[in-house]
Coordinates of C-alpha atoms in Angstrom, one line a residue:
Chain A
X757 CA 0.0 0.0 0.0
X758 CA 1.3 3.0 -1.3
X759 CA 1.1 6.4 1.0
X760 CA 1.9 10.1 1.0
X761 CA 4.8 8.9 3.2
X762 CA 6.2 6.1 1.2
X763 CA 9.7 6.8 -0.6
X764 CA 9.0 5.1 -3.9
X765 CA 12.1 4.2 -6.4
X766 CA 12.6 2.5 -9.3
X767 CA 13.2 -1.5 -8.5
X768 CA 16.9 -2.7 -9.2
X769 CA 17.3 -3.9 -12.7
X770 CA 14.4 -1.1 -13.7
X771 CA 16.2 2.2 -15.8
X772 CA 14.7 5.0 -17.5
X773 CA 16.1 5.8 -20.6
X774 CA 15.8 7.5 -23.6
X775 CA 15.0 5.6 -26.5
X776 CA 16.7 8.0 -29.3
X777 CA 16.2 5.5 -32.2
X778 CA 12.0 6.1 -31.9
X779 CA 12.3 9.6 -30.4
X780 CA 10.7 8.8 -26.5
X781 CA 12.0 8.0 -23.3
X782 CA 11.2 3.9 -22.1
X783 CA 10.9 1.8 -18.7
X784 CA 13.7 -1.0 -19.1
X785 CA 12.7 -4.3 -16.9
X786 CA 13.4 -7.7 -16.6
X787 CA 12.4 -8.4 -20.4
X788 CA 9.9 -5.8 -20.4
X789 CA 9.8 -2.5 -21.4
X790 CA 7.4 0.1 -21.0
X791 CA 6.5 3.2 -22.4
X792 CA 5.1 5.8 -20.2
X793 CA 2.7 8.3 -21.0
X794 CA 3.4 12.1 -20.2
X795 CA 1.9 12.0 -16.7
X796 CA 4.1 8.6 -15.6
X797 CA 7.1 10.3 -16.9
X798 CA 6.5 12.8 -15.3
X799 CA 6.2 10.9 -11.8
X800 CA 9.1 8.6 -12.4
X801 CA 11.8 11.3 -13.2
X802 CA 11.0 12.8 -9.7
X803 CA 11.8 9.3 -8.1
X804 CA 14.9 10.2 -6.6
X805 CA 15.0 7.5 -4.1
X806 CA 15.1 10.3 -1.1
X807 CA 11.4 12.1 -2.0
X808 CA 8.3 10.7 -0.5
X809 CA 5.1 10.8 -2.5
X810 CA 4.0 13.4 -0.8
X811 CA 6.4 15.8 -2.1
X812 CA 5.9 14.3 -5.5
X813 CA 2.5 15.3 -5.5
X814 CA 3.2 18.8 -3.9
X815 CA 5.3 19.6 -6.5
X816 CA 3.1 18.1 -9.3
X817 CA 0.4 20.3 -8.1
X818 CA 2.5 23.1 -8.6
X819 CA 3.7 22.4 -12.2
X820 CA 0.2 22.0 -13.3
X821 CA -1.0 24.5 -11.1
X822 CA -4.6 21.9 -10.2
X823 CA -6.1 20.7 -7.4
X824 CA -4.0 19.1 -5.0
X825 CA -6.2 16.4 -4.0
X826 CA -6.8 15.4 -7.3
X827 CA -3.3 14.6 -8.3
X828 CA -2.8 13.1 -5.0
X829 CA -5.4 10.4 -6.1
X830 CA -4.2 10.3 -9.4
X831 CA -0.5 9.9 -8.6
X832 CA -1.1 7.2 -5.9
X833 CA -2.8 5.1 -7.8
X834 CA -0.6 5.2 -10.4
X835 CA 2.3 4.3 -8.2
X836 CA 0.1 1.3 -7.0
X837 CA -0.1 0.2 -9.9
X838 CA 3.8 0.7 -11.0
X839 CA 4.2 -1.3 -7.7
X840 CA 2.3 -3.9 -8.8
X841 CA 4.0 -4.5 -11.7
X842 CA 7.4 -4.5 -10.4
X843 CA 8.6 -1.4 -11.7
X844 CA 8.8 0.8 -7.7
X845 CA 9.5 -0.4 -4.7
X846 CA 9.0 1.6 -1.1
Chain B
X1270 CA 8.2 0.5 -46.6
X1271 CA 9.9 1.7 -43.7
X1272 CA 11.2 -0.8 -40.7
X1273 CA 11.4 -0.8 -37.3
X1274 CA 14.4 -1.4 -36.0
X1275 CA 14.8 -4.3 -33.6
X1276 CA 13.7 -3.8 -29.3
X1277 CA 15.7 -7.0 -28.6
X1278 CA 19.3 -9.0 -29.3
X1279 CA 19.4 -12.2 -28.4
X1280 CA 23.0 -12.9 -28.4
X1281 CA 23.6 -16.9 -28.2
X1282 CA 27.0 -16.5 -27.0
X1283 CA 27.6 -20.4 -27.2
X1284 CA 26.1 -24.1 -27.7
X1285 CA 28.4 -25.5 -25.0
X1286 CA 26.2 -26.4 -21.6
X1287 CA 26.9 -29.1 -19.1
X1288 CA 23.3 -29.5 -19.3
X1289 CA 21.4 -31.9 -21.7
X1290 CA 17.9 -31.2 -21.3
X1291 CA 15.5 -33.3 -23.8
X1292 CA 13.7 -29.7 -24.8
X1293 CA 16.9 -27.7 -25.5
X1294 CA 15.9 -24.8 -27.9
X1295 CA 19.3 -25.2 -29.3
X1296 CA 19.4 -26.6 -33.2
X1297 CA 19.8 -30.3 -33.1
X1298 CA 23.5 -29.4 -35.2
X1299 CA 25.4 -27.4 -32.5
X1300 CA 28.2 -25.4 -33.0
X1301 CA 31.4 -26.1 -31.9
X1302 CA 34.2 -23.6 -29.9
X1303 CA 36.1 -23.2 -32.8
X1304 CA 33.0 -21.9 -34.6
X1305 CA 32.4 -19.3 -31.9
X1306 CA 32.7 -15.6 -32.3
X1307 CA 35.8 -14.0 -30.9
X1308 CA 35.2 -11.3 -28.0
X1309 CA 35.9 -8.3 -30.5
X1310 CA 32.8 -9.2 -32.9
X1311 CA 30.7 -9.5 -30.3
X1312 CA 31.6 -6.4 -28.6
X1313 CA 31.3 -4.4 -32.6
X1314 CA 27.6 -6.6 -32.9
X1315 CA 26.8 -5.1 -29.5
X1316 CA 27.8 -1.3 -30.4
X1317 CA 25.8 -1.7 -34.1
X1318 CA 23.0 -3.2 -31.9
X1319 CA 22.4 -0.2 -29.8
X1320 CA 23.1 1.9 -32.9
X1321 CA 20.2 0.5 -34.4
X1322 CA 17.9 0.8 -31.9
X1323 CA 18.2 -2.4 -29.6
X1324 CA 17.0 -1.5 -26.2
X1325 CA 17.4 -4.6 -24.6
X1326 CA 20.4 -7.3 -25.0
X1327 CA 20.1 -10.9 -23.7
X1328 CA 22.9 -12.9 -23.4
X1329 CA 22.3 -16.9 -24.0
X1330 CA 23.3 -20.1 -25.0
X1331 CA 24.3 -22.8 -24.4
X1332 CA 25.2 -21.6 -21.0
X1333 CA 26.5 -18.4 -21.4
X1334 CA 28.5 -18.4 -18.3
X1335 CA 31.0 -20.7 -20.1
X1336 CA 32.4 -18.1 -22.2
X1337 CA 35.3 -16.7 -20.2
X1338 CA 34.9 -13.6 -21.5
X1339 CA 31.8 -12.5 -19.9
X1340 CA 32.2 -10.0 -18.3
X1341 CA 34.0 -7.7 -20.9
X1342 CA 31.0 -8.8 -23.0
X1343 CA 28.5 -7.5 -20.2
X1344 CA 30.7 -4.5 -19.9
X1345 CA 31.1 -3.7 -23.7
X1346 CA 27.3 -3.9 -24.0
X1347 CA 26.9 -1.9 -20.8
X1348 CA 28.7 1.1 -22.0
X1349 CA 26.9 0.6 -25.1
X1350 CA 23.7 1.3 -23.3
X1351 CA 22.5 -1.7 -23.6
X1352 CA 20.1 -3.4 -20.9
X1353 CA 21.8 -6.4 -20.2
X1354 CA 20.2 -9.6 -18.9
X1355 CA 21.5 -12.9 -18.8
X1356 CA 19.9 -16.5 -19.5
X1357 CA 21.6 -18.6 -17.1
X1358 CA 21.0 -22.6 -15.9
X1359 CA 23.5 -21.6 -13.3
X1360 CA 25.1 -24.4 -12.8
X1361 CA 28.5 -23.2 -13.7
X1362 CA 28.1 -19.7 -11.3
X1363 CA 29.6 -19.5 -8.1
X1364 CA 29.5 -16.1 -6.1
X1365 CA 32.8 -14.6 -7.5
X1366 CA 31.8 -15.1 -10.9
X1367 CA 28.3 -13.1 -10.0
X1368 CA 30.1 -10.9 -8.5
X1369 CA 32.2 -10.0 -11.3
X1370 CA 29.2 -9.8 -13.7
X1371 CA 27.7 -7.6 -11.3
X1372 CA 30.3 -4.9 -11.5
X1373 CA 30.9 -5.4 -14.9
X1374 CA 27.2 -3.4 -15.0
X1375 CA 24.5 -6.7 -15.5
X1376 CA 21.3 -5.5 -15.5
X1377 CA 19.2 -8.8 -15.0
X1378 CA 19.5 -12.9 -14.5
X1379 CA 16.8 -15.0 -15.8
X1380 CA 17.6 -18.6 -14.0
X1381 CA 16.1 -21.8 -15.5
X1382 CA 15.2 -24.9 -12.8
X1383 CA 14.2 -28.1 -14.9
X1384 CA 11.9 -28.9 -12.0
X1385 CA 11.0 -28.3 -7.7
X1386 CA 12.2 -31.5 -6.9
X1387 CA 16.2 -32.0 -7.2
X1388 CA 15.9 -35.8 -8.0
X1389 CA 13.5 -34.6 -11.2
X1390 CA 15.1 -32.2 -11.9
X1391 CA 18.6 -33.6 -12.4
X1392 CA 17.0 -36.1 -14.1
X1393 CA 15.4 -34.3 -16.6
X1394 CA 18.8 -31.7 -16.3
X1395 CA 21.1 -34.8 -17.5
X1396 CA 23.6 -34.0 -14.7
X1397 CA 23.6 -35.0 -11.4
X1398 CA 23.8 -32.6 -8.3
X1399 CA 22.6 -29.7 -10.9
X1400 CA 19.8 -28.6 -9.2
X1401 CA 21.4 -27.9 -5.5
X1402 CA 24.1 -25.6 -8.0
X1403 CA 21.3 -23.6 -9.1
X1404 CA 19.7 -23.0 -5.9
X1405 CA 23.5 -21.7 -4.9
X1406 CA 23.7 -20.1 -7.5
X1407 CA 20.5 -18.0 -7.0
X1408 CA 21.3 -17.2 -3.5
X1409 CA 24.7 -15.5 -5.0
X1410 CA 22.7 -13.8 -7.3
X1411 CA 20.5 -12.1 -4.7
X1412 CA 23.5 -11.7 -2.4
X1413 CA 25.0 -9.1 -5.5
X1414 CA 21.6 -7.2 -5.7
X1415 CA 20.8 -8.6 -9.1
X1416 CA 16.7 -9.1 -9.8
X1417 CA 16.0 -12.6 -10.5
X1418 CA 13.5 -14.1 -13.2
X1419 CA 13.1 -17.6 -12.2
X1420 CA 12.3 -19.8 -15.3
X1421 CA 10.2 -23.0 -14.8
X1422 CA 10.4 -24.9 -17.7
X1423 CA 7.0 -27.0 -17.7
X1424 CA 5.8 -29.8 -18.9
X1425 CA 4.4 -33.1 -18.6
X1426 CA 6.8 -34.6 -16.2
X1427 CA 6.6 -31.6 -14.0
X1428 CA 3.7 -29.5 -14.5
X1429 CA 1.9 -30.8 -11.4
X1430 CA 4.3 -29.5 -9.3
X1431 CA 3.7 -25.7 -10.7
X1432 CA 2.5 -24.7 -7.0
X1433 CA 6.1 -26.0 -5.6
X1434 CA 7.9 -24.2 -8.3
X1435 CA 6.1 -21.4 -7.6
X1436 CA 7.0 -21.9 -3.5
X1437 CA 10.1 -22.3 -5.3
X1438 CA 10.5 -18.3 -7.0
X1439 CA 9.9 -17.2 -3.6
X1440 CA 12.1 -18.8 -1.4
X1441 CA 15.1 -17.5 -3.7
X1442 CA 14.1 -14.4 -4.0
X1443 CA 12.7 -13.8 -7.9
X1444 CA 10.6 -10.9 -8.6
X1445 CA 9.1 -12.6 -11.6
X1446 CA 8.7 -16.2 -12.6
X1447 CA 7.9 -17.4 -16.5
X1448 CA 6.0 -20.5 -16.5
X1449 CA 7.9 -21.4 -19.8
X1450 CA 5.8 -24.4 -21.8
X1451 CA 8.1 -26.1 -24.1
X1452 CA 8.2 -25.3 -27.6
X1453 CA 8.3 -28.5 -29.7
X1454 CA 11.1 -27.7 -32.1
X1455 CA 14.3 -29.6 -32.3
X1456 CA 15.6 -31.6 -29.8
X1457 CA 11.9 -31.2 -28.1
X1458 CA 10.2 -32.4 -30.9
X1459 CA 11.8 -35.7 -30.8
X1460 CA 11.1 -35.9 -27.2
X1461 CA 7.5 -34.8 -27.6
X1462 CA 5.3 -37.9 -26.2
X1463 CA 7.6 -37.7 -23.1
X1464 CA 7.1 -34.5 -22.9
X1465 CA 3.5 -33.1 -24.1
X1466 CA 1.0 -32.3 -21.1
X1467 CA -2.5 -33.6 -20.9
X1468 CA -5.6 -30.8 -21.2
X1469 CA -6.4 -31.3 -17.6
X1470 CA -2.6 -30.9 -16.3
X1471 CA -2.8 -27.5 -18.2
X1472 CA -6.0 -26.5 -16.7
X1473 CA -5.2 -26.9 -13.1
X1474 CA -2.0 -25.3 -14.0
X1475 CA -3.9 -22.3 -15.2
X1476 CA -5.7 -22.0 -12.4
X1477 CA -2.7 -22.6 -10.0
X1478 CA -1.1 -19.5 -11.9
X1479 CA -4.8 -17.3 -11.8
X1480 CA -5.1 -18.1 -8.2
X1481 CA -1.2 -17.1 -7.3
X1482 CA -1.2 -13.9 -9.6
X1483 CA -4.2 -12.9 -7.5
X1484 CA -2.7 -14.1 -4.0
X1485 CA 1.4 -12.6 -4.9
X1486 CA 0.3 -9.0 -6.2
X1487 CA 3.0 -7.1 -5.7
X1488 CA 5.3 -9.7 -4.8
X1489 CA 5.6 -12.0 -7.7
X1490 CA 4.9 -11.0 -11.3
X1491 CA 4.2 -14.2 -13.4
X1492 CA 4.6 -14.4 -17.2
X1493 CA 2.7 -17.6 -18.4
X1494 CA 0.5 -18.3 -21.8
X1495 CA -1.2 -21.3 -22.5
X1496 CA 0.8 -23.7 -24.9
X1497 CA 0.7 -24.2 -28.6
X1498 CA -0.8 -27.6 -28.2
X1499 CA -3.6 -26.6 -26.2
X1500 CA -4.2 -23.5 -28.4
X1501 CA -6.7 -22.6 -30.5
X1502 CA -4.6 -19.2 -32.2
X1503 CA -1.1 -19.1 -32.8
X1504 CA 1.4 -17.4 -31.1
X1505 CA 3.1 -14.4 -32.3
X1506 CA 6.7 -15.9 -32.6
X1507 CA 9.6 -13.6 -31.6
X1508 CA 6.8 -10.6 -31.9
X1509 CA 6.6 -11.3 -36.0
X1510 CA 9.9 -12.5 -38.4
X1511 CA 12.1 -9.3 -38.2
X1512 CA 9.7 -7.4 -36.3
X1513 CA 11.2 -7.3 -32.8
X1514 CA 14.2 -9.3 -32.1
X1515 CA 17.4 -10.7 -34.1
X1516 CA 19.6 -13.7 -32.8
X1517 CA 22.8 -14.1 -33.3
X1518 CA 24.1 -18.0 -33.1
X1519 CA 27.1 -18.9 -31.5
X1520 CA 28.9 -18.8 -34.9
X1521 CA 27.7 -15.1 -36.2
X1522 CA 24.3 -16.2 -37.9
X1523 CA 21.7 -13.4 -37.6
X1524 CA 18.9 -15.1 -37.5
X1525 CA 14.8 -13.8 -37.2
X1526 CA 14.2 -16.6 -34.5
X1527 CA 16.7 -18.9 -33.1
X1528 CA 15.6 -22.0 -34.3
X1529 CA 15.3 -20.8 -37.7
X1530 CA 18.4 -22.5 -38.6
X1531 CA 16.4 -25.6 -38.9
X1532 CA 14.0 -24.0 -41.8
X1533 CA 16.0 -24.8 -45.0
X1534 CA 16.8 -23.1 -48.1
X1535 CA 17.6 -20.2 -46.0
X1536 CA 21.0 -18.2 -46.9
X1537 CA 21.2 -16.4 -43.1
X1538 CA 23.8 -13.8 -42.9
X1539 CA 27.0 -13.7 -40.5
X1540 CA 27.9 -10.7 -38.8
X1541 CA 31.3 -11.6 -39.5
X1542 CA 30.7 -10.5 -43.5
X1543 CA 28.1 -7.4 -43.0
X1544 CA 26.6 -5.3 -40.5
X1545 CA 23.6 -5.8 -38.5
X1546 CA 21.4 -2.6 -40.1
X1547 CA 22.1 -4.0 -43.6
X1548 CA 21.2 -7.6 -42.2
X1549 CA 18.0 -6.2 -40.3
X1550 CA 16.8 -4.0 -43.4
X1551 CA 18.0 -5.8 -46.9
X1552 CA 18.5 -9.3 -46.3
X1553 CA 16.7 -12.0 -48.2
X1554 CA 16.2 -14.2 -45.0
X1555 CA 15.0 -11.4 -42.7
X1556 CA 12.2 -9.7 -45.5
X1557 CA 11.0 -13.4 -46.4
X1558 CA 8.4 -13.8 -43.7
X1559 CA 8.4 -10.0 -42.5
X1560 CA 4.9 -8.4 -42.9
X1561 CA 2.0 -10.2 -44.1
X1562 CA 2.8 -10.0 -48.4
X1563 CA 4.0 -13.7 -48.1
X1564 CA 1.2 -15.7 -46.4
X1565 CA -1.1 -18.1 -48.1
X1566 CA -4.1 -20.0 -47.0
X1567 CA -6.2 -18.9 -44.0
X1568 CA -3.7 -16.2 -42.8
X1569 CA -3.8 -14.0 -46.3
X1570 CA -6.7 -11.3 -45.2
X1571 CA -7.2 -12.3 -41.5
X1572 CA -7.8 -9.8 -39.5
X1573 CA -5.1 -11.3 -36.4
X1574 CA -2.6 -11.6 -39.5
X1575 CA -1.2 -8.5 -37.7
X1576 CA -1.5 -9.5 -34.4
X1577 CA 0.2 -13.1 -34.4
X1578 CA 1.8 -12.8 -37.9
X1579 CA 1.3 -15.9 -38.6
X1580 CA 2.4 -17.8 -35.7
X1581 CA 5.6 -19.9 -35.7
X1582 CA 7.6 -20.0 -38.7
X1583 CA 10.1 -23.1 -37.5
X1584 CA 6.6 -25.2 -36.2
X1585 CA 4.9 -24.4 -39.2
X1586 CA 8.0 -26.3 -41.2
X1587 CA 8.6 -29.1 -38.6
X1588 CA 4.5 -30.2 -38.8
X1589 CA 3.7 -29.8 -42.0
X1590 CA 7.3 -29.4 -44.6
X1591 CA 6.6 -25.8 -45.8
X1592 CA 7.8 -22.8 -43.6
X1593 CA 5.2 -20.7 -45.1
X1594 CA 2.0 -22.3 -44.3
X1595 CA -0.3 -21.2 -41.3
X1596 CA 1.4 -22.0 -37.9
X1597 CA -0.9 -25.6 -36.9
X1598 CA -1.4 -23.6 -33.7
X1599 CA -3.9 -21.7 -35.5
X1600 CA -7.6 -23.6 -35.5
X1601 CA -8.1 -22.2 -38.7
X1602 CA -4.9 -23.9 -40.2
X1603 CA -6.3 -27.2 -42.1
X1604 CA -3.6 -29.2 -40.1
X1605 CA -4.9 -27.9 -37.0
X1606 CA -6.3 -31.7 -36.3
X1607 CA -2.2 -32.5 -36.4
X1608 CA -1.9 -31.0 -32.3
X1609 CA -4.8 -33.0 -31.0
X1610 CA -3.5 -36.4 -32.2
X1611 CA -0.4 -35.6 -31.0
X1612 CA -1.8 -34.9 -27.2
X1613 CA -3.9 -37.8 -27.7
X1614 CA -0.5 -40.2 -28.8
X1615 CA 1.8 -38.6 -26.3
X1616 CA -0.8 -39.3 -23.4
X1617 CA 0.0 -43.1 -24.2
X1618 CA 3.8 -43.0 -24.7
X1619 CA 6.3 -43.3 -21.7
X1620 CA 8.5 -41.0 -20.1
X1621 CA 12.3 -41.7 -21.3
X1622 CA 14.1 -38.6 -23.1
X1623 CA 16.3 -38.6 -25.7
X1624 CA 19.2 -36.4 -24.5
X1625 CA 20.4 -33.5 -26.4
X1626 CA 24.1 -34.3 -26.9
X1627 CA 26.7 -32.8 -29.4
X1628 CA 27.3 -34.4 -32.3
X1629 CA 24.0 -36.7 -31.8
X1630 CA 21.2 -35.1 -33.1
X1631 CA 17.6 -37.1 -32.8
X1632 CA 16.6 -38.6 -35.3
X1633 CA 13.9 -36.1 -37.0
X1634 CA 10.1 -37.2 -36.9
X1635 CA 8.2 -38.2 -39.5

């Protein structure tokens, strides 16, 4: 369970990188590979290994200046969900 | 037409293994040391690689461990940005050597068992004491840090044990687990009545895996699909010919899938002789099966024909003689009927294996 206080990182073997042959930025995994959307990349480039969600959410609020509470329940879900899959750990 | 470059490498360093399972996905004619690429091509296949647009490199065999020079190779592709994860039976890995490829920059180890049980599972390994070396092996492996895949290769000899071999992921520490069902190519072809698993071992097997992807959220992640044999739509081998991945054999073949080598009247090119964006984009073998301009039969006009492209190129061959016909996989293939008969034979054959061994190959099926 995922909470404002959790310290999220990317899971060892997990790297964010930029994929210049196709012009994005990918999710490398244990033979999987993701490509985030504008809103995960957001989330996972300010997984610093040190910064709780909290603080991810304060300052996603910020850059797109809307309600606080919604991102909250935006951004927690969707590091459940990265969770899940194995791509975060707390 | 313009193509995508390749996600995936599959490097297969080497056909060497002190291994001999009966389902090897190795070609029945194995390649020998002297054959074997030298460190420097492999490094150059590595840098054109991630010039092309490989993401992801995996590093195979054979047992891949046995090259001595593993390390620079891990290193080499490292620095070439490569994410590097390697295919291991692990019986040759001791914590030094794990060690080693774990500073060289390894990104990954995907670890086969052969079964939960170490008497089955040397037996169906071919070496005795194998199994106790992997679960060593693993322990190194989490000891450097490095995820873990564990790979369960299932069948009918060991299938009912899935919920042990699932006990089995977590008590070594693996993140993710593939229930791998054996392909039936090769060396598993000729072992397939020993081999092939009845409709109601694959069912409680499903559900095993439902009911433990429910139960593990979080903890495990588990990569399983139900088998060819038991199918009713083929698979979409290697993602499509040329679509997603090129393999490199042992002796510098680029090849679309790495049991293509058994397809004949193929010329595949050596990465010794040209480099891998002129093998990818204008070679003969790699534009044969690529797209859907080649197919016949029930896959011309289908609308999956771009979803499964076809299905397997190499099963295709070995069940019916042409390596452009509908995958049998497929319901809609006229030899479809070929898959049941063979569940129905294998449930009445018995268990003993014909070893993979160099030099030996089975003797094909008719």
């Amino acid at each position: 369970m995922i909470t404002e206080a959790s310290i999220p990182r990317l899971a060892r073997g997990v790297r964010l990188r930029e994929d210049a042959a196709r012009g994005r930025t990918v999710v490398l995994a244990p033979e999987r590979l993701f490509v985030p959307d504008e809103t995960a990349l957001a989330v996972l480039a300010l997984l610093d290994g040190a910064r709780g969600a909290g603080a991810v959410i304060d300052m996603l609020a910020a850059q797109y200046d809307a309600p606080r509470t919604e991102i909250a329940a935006d951004v927690l879900t969707m590091l459940e969900e990265l969770a899940d899959k194995g791509v975060i750990v707390t | 037409m313009s193509i995508d470059p390749p996600l995936g490498l599959l490097a297969e360093l080497t056909h060497r293994c002190p291994l001999r399972c009966p389902y090897c996905s190795n070609p029945v004619e194995l390649a020998r040391l002297a054959q074997e690429l030298d460190t420097e091509t492999w490094l150059r296949v590595f840098r054109e690689a991630a010039d092309l647009g490989v993401l992801q490199l995996h590093l195979s065999g054979g047992e891949p461990t046995l090259r001595r020079d593993l390390p620079a190779l891990v290193r080499g592709a490292a620095e070439a940005g490569l994410y590097t994860n390697l295919i291991t039976a692990g019986v040759t890995l001791d914590a030094a050597r794990v060690e080693a490829l774990a500073e060289a920059g390894l990104d990954h180890v995907q670890l086969s068992v052969q079964d939960a049980e170490a008497a089955s599972a040397d037996r169906i390994g071919g070496q005795a004491g194998g199994h106790a070396k992997k679960l060593a092996a693993a322990a190194a492996i989490r000891a450097a840090g490095l995820p873990l895949t564990l790979n369960a290769v299932v069948h009918r000899q060991n299938l009912d044990r899935l919920p042990a071999l699932i006990d089995l992921a977590l008590a070594l520490g693996a993140q993710r687990m593939e229930v791998a069902h054996v392909q039936y190519y090769g060396w598993a072809l000729a072992n397939r009545d020993a081999l092939l698993p009845t409709r109601a071992q694959l069912d409680a097997a499903t559900a095993v895996v439902d009911a433990a992807r429910a139960g593990l959220k979080g903890r495990l992640v588990i990569d399983y699909v139900v088998p060819d044999y038991h199918a009713e739509r083929p698979k979409a081998c290697m993602g499509g010919w040329g679509r997603a991945v090129m393999a490199v054999s042992p002796a510098g073949r680029a090849l679309p899938c790495h049991a293509a080598e058994s397809l004949p009247g193929f010329d595949f090119p050596n990465v010794r002789d040209h480099g891998l964006s002129a093998i990818w984009e204008g070679s003969e073998a790699f534009n044969r099966f690529r797209g859907t301009a080649w197919m016949t039969g029930p896959c011309r006009g289908c609308p999956r024909a771009e979803q499964d492209w076809g299905g397997c190129r190499c099963q295709a061959f070995a069940l019916t003689g042409d390596a452009a016909a509908t995958d049998p996989a497929c319901a809609l293939s006229p030899r479809h009927h070929l898959l049941a008969e063979a569940v129905a034979e294998a449930a009445l054959a018995g268990s003993g294996f014909t070893y993979r061994e160099p030099g030996r190959p089975p003797s094909p099926r008719s």
